[in-house]
PDB file of C-alpha atoms in Angstrom:
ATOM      1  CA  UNK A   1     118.819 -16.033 -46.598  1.00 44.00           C
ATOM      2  CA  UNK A   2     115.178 -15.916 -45.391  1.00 61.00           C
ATOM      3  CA  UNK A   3     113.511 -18.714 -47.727  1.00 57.00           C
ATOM      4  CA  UNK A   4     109.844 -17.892 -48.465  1.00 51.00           C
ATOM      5  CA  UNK A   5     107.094 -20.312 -49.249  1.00 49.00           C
ATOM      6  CA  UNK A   6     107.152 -20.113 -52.824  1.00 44.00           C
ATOM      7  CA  UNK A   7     111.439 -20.662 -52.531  1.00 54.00           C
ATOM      8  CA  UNK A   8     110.594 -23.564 -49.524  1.00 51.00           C
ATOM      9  CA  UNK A   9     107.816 -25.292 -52.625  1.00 47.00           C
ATOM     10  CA  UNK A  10     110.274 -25.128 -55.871  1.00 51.00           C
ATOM     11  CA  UNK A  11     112.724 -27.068 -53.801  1.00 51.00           C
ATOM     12  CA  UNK A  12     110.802 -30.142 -52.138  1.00 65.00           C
ATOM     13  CA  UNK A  13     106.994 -30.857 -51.396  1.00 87.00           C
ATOM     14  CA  UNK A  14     107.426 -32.014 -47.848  1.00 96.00           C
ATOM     15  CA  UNK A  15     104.510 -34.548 -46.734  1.00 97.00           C
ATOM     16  CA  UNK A  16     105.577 -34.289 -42.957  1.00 98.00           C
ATOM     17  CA  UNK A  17     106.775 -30.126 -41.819  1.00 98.00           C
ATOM     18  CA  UNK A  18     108.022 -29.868 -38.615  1.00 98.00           C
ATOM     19  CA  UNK A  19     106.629 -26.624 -36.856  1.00 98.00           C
ATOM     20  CA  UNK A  20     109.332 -25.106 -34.744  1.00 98.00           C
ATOM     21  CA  UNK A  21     109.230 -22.294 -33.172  1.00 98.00           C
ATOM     22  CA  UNK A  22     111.962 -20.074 -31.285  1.00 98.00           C
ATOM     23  CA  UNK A  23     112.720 -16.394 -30.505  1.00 97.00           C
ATOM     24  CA  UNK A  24     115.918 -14.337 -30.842  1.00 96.00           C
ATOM     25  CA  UNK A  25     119.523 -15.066 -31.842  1.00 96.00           C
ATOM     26  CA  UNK A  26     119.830 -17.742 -29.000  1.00 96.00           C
ATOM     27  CA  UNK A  27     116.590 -19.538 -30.198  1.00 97.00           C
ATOM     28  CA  UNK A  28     117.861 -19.832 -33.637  1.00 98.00           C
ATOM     29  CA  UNK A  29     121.280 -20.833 -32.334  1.00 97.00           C
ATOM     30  CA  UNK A  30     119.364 -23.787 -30.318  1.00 97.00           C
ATOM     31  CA  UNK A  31     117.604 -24.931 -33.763  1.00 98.00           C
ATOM     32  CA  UNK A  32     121.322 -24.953 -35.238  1.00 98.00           C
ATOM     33  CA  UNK A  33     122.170 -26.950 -32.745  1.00 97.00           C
ATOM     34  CA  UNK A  34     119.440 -29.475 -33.163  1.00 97.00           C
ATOM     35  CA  UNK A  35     121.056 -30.907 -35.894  1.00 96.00           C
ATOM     36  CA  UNK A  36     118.268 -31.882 -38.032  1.00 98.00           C
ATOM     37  CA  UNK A  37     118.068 -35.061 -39.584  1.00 98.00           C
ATOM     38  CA  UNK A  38     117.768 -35.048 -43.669  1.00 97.00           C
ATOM     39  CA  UNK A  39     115.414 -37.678 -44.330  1.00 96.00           C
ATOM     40  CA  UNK A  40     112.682 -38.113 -47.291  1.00 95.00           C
ATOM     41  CA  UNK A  41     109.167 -36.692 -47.005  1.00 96.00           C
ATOM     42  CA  UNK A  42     110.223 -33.975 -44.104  1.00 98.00           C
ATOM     43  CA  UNK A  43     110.991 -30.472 -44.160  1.00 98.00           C
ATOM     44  CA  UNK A  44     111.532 -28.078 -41.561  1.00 98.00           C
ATOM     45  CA  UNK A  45     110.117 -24.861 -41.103  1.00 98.00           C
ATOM     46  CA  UNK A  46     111.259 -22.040 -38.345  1.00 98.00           C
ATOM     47  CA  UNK A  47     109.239 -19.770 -36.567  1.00 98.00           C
ATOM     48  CA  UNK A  48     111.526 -16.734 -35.650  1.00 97.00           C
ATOM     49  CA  UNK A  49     110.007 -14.438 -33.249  1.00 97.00           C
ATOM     50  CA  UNK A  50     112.579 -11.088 -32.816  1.00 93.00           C
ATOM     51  CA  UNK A  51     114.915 -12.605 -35.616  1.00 91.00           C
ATOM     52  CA  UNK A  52     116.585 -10.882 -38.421  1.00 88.00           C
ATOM     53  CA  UNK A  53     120.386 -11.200 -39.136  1.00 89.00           C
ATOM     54  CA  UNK A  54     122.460 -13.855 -40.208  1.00 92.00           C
ATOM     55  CA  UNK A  55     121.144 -17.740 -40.432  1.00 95.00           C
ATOM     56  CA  UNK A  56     123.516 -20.438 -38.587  1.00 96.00           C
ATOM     57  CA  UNK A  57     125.253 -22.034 -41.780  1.00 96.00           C
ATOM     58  CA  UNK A  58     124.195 -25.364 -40.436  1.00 95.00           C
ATOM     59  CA  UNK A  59     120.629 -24.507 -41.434  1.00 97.00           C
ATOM     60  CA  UNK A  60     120.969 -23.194 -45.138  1.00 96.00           C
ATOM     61  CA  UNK A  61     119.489 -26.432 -46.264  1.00 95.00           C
ATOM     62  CA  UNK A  62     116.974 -27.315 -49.131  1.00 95.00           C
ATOM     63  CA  UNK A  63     114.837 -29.016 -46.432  1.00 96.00           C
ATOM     64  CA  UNK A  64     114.859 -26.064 -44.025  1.00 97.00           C
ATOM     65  CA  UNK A  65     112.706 -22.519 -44.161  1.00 97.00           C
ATOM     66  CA  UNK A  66     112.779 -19.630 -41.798  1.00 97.00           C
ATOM     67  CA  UNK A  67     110.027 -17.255 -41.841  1.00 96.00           C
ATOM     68  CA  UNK A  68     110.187 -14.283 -39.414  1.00 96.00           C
ATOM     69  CA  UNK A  69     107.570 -13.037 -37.225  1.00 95.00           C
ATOM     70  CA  UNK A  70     106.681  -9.937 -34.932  1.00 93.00           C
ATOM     71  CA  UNK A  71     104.262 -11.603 -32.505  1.00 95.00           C
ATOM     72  CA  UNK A  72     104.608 -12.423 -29.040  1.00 94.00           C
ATOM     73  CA  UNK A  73     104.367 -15.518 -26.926  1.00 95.00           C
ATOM     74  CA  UNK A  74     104.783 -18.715 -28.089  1.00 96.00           C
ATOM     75  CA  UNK A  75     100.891 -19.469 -28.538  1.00 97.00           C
ATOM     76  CA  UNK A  76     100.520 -16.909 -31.857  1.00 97.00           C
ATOM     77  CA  UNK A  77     104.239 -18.273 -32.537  1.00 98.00           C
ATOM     78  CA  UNK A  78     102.978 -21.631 -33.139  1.00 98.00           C
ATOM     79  CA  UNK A  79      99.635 -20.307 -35.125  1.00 98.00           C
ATOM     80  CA  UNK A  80     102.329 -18.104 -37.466  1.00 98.00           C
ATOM     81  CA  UNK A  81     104.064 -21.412 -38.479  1.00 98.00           C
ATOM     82  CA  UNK A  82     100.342 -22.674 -39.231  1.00 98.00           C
ATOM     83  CA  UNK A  83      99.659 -20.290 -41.315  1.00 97.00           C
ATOM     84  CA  UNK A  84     103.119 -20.399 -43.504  1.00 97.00           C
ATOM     85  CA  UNK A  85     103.054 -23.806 -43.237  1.00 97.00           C
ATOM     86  CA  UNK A  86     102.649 -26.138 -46.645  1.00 96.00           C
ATOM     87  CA  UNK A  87     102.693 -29.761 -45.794  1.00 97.00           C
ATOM     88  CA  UNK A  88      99.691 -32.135 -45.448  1.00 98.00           C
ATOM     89  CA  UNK A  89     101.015 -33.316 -42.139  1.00 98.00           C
ATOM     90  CA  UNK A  90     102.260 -30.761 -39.123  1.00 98.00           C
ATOM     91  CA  UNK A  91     104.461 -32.022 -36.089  1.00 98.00           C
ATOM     92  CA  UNK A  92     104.854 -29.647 -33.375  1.00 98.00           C
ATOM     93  CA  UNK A  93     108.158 -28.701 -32.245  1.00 98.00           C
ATOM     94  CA  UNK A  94     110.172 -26.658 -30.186  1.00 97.00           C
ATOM     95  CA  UNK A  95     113.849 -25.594 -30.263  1.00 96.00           C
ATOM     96  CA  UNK A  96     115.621 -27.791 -27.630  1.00 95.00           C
ATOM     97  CA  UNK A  97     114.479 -31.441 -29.376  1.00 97.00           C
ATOM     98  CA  UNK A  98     116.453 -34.283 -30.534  1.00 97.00           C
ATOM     99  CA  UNK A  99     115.066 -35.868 -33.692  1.00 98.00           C
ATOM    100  CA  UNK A 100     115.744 -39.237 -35.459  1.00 98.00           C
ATOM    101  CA  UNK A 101     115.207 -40.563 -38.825  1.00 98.00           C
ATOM    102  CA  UNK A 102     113.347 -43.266 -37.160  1.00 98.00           C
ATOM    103  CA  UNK A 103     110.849 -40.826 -34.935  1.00 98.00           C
ATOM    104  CA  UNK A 104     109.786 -38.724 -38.209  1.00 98.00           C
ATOM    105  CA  UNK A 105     109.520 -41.464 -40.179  1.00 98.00           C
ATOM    106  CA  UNK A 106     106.918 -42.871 -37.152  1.00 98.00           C
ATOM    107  CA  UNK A 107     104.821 -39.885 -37.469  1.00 98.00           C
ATOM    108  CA  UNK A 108     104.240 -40.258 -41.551  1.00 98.00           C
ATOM    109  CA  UNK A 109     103.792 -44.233 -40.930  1.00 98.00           C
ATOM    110  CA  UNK A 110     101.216 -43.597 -38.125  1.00 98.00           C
ATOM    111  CA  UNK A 111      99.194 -40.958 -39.820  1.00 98.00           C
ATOM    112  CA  UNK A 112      98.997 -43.372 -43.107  1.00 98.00           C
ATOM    113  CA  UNK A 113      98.023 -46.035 -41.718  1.00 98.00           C
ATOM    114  CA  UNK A 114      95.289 -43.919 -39.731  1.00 98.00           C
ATOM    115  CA  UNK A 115      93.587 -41.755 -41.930  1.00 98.00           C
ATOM    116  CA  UNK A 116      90.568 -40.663 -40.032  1.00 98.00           C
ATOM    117  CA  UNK A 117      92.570 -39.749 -37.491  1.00 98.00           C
ATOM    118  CA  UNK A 118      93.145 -35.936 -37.835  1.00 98.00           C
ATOM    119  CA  UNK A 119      95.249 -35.121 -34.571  1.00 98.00           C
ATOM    120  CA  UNK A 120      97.665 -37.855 -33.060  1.00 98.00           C
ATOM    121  CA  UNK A 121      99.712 -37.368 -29.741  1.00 98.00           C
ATOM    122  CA  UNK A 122     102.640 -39.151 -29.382  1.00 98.00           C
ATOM    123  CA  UNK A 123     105.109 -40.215 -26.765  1.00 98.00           C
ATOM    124  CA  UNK A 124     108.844 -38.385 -26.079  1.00 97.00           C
ATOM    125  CA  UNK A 125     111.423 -39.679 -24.034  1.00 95.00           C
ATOM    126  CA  UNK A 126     113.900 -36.778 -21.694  1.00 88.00           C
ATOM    127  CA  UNK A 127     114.580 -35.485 -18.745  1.00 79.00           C
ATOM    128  CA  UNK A 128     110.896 -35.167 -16.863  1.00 79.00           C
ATOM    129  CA  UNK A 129     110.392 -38.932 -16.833  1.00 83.00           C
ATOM    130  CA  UNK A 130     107.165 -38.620 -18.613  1.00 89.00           C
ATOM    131  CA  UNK A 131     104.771 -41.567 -17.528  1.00 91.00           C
ATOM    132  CA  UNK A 132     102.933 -42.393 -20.571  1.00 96.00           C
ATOM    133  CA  UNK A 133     100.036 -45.445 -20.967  1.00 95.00           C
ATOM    134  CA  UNK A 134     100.885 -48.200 -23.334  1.00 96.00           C
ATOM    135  CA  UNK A 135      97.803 -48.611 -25.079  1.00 97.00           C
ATOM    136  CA  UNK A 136      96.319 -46.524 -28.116  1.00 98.00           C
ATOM    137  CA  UNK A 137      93.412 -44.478 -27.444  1.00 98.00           C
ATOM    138  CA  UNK A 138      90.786 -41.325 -28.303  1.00 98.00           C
ATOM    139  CA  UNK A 139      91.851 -38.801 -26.396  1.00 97.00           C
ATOM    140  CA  UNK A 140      87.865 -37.335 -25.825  1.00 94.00           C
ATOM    141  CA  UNK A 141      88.385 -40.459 -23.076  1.00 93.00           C
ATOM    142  CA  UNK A 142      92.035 -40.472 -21.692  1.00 91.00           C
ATOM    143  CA  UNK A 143      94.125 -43.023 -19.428  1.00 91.00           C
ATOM    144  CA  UNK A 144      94.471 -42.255 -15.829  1.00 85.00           C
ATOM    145  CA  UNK A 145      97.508 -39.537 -15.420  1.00 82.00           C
ATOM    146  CA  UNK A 146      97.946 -38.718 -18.874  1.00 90.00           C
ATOM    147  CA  UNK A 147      98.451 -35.877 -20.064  1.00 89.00           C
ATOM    148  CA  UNK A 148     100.046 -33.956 -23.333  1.00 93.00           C
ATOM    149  CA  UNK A 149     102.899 -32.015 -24.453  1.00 94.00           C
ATOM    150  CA  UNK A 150     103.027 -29.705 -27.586  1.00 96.00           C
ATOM    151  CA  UNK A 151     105.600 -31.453 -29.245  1.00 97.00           C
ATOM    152  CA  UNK A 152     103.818 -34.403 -28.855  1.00 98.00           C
ATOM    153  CA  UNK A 153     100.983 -33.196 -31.508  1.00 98.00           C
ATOM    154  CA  UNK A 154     100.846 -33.802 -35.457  1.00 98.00           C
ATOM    155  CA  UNK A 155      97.514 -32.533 -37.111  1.00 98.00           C
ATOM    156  CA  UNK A 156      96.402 -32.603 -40.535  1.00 98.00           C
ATOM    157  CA  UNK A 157      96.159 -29.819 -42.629  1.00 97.00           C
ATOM    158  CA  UNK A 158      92.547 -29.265 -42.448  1.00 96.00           C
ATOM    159  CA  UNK A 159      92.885 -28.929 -38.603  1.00 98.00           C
ATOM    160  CA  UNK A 160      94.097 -25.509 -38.773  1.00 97.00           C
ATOM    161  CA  UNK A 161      92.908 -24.673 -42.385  1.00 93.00           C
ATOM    162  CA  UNK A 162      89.157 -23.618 -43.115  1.00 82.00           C
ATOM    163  CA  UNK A 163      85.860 -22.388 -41.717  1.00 85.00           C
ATOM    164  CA  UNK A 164      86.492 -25.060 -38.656  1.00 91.00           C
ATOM    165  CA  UNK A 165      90.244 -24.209 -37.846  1.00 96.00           C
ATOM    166  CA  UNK A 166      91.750 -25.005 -34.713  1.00 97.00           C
ATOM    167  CA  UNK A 167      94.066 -22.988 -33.535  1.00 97.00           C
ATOM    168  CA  UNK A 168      96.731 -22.351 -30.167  1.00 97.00           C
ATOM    169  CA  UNK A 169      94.831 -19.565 -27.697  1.00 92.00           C
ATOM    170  CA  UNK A 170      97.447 -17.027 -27.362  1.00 94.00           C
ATOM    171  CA  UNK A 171      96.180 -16.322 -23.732  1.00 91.00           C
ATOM    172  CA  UNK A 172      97.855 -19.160 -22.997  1.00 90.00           C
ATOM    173  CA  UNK A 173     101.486 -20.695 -23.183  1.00 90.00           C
ATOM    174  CA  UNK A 174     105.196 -18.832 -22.435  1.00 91.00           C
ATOM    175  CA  UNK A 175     105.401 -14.853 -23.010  1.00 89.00           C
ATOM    176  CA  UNK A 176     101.643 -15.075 -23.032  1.00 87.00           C
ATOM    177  CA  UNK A 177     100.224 -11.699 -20.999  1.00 79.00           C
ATOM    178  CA  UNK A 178      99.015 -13.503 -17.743  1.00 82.00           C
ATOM    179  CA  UNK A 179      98.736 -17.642 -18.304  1.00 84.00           C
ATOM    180  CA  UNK A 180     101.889 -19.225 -18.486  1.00 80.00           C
ATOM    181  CA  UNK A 181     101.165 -22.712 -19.939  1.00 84.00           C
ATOM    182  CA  UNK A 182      98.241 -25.153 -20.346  1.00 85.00           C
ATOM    183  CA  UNK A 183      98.021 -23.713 -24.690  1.00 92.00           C
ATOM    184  CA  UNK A 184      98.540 -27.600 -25.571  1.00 94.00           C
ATOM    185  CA  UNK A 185      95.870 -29.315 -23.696  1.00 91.00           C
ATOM    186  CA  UNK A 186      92.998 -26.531 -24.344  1.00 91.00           C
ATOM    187  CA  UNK A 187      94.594 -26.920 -28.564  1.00 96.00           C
ATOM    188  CA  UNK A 188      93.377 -30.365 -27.997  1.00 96.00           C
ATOM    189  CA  UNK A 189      90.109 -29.616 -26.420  1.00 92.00           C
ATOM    190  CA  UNK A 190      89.382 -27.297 -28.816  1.00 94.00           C
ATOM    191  CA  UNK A 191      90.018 -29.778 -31.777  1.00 97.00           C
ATOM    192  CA  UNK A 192      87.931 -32.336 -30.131  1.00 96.00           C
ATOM    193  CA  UNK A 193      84.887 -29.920 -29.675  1.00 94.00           C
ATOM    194  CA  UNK A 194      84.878 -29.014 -33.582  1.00 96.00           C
ATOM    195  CA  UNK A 195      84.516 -32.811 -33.806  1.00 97.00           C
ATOM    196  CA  UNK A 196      87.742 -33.844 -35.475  1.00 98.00           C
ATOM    197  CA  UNK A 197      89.231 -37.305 -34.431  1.00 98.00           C
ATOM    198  CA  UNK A 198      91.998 -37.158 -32.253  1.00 98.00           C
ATOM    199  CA  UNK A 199      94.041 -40.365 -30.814  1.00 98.00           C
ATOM    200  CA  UNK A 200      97.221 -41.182 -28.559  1.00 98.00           C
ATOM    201  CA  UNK A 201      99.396 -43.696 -29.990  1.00 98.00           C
ATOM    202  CA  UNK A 202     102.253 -45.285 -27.900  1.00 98.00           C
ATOM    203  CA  UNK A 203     105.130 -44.546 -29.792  1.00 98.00           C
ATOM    204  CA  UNK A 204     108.366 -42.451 -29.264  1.00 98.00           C
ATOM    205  CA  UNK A 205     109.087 -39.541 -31.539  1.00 98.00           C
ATOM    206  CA  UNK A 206     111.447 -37.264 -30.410  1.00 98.00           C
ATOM    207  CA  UNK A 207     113.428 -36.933 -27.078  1.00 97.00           C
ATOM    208  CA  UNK A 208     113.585 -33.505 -24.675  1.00 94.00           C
ATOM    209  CA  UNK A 209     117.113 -33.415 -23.035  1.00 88.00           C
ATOM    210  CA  UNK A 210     115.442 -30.948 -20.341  1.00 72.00           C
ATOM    211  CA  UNK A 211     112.142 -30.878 -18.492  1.00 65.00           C
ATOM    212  CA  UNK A 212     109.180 -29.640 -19.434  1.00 61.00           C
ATOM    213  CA  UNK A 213     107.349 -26.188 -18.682  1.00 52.00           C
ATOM    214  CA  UNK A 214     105.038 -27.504 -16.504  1.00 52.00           C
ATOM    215  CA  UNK A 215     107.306 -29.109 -14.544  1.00 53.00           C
ATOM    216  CA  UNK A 216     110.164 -26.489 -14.788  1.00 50.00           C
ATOM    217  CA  UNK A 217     108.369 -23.041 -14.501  1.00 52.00           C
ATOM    218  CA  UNK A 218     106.024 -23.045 -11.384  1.00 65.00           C
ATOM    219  CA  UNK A 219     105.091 -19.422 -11.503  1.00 77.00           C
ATOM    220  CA  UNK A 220     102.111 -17.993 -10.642  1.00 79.00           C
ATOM    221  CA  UNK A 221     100.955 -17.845 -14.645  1.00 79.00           C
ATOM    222  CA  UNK A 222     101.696 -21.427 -15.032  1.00 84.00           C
ATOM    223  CA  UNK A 223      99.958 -22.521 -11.835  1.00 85.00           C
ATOM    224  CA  UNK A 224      96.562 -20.646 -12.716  1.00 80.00           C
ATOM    225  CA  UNK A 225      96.449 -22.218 -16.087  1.00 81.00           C
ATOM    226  CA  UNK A 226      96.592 -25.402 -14.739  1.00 80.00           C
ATOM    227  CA  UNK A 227      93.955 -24.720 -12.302  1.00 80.00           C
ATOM    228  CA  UNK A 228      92.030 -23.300 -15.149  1.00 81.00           C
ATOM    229  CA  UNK A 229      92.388 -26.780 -16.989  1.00 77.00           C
ATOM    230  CA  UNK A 230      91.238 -28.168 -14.477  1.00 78.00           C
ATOM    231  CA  UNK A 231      88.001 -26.236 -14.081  1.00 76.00           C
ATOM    232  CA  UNK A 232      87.500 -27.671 -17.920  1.00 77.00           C
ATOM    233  CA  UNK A 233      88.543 -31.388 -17.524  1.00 71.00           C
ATOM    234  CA  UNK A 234      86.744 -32.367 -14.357  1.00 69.00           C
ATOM    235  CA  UNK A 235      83.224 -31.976 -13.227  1.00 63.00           C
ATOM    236  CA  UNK A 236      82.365 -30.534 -10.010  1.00 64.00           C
ATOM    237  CA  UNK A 237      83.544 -31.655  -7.108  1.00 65.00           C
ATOM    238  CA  UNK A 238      86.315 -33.225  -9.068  1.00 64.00           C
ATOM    239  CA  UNK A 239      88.243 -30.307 -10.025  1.00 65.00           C
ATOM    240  CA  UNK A 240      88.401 -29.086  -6.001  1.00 68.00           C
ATOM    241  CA  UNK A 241      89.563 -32.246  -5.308  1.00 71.00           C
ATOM    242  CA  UNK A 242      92.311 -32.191  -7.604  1.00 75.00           C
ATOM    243  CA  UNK A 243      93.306 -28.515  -6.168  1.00 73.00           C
ATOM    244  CA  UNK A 244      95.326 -29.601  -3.174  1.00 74.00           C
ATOM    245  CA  UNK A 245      96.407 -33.204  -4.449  1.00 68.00           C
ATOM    246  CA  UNK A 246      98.110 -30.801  -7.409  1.00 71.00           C
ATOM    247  CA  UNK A 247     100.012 -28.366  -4.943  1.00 69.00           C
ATOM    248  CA  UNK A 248     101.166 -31.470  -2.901  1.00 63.00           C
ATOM    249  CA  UNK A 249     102.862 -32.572  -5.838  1.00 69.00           C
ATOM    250  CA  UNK A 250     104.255 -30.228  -6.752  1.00 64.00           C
ATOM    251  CA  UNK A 251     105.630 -29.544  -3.503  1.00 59.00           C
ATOM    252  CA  UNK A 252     106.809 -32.967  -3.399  1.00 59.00           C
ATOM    253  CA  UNK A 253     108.603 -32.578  -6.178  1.00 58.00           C
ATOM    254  CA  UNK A 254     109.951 -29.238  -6.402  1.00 58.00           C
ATOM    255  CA  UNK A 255     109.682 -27.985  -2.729  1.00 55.00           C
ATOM    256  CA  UNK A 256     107.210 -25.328  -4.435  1.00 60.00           C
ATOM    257  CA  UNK A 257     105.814 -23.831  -1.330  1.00 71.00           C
ATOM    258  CA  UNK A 258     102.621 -25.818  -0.650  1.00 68.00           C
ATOM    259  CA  UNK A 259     100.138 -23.029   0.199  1.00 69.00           C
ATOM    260  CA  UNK A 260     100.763 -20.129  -2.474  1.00 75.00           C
ATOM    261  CA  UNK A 261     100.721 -22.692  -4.819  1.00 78.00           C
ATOM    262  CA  UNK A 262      97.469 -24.077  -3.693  1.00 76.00           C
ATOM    263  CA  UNK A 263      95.961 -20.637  -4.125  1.00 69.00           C
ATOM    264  CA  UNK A 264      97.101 -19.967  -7.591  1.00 76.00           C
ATOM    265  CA  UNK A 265      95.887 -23.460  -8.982  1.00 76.00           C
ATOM    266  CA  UNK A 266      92.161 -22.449  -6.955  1.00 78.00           C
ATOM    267  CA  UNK A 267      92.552 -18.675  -8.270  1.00 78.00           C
ATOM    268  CA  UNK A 268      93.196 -20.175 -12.335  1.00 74.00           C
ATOM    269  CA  UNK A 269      89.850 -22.703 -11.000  1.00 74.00           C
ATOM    270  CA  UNK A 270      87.547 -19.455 -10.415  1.00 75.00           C
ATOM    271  CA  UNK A 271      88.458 -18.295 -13.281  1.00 73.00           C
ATOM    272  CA  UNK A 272      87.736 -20.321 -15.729  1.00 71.00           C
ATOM    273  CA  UNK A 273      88.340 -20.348 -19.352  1.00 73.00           C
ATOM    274  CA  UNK A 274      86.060 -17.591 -20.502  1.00 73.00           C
ATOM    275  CA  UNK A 275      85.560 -17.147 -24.773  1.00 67.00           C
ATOM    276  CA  UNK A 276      88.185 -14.457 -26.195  1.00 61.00           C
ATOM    277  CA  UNK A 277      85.667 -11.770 -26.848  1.00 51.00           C
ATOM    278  CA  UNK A 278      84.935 -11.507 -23.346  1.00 38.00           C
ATOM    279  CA  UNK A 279      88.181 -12.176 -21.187  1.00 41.00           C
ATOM    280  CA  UNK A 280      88.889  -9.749 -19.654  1.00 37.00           C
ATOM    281  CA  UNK A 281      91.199 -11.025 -16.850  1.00 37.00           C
TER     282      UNK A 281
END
């Protein structure tokens, strides 16, 4: 009941796949319960970390293909549905989304009508409230506040196909080994600095019932990646500045205790993010 690609290609050529990834019988029961929406142009394809075992019925569809995989974290999770992936356009997803017709059908008109543009973030309505600016723009120079979420991203194929691939650092993201989150925004950073064209548009795709890592999982992993981001996004003194004003809101908005969470976000700053081949933290 596992389709591969060759199976997934004889029965549609998708132009838009949705990447989602999940882990475990409970994951897969969460993509059941999506309830994906059949529309043309999209397929589906599922990233099963730990899976094996029968498929929800609601999922043996011509439009959807599970491929199973033994990595860990959710970083190489997402970089596994790369690489089985077959479409010319690539939405990121997760396993606890609410799709329309409407949203997917956004991303394809978007992407066609901007052609140079070779990564797009979009906009998601849910339960974190997400502020987002109104106006389109290149996201080497973003709006005051802003900042992205994975399953905001759609990327061409040749993003994360050939000598200049971009892919998620697995040392980042959840079930990664030490750094809880941050794997979106440093994807992003990563595409920009192999000098592909990547743009914010102000338009909803999908909505997120729940709230988002960041704002849901303040452990010490996810606090030192985003002091780590920081280190990258903002020039000295900037970063230090940001250190405190960070921990005060997050202890304004999750009673986080102020001080340990201070420390964390300077400990991920002294850091740094170091290249693969010589991280040794």
């Amino acid at each position: 009941m596992i389709k591969s690609p060759s199976e997934y290609d004889s029965m549609m050529s998708p132009r838009l796949e949705v990447l989602i990834a999940t882990i475990g019988r409970d994951g897969i029961n969460r993509v059941a319960d999506m309830q994906l929406p059949v529309t043309d142009g999209v397929g589906y394809l599922v990233s099963w970390q730990c899976g094996g075992g029968d498929v929800p019925a609601s999922l043996l569809r011509p439009d959807v293909r599970i491929v199973l995989t033994g990595s860990d974290g959710l970083s190489n999770n997402r970089n596994d549905a790369f690489r089985a992936s077959v479409a010319p356009l690539l939405l990121i997803a997760d396993d606890d989304l609410r799709y329309t017709i409407t949203g997917l059908q956004t991303v394809i008109e978007v992407m066609d009508a901007n052609p140079d543009v070779d990564v797009a973030a979009f906009m998601h309505t849910g339960g974190d409230r997400k502020v987002f600016p109104d106006v389109e723009f290149d996201l080497r120079c973003p709006e005051s506040g802003y900042y992205v979420t994975s399953f905001e991203i759609a990327v061409r194929r040749r993003v994360i196909a050939g000598e200049n691939s971009v892919a998620f650092d697995p040392r980042f993201g959840i079930g990664a080994p030490k750094f809880g989150a941050g794997e979106e925004q440093f994807f992003i950073d990563d595409a920009i600095g192999r000098g592909f064209n990547c743009r914010f548009f102000p338009c909803v795709i999908v909505e997120h019932p729940g709230v988002t890592t960041g704002q849901r999982y303040l452990d010490p992993g996810v606090l030192m990646a985003q002091g780590i981001y920081l280190r990258t996004a903002f020039r000295w003194p900037g970063a230090l500045v940001r250190i405190p004003l960070m921990a005060w809101r997050h202890y304004r908005a999750h009673r986080y205790t102020l001080f340990p969470s201070m420390w964390y976000i300077a400990r991920g700053w002294s850091i740094g993010r170091r290249p693969m081949q010589s991280d040794s933290q």
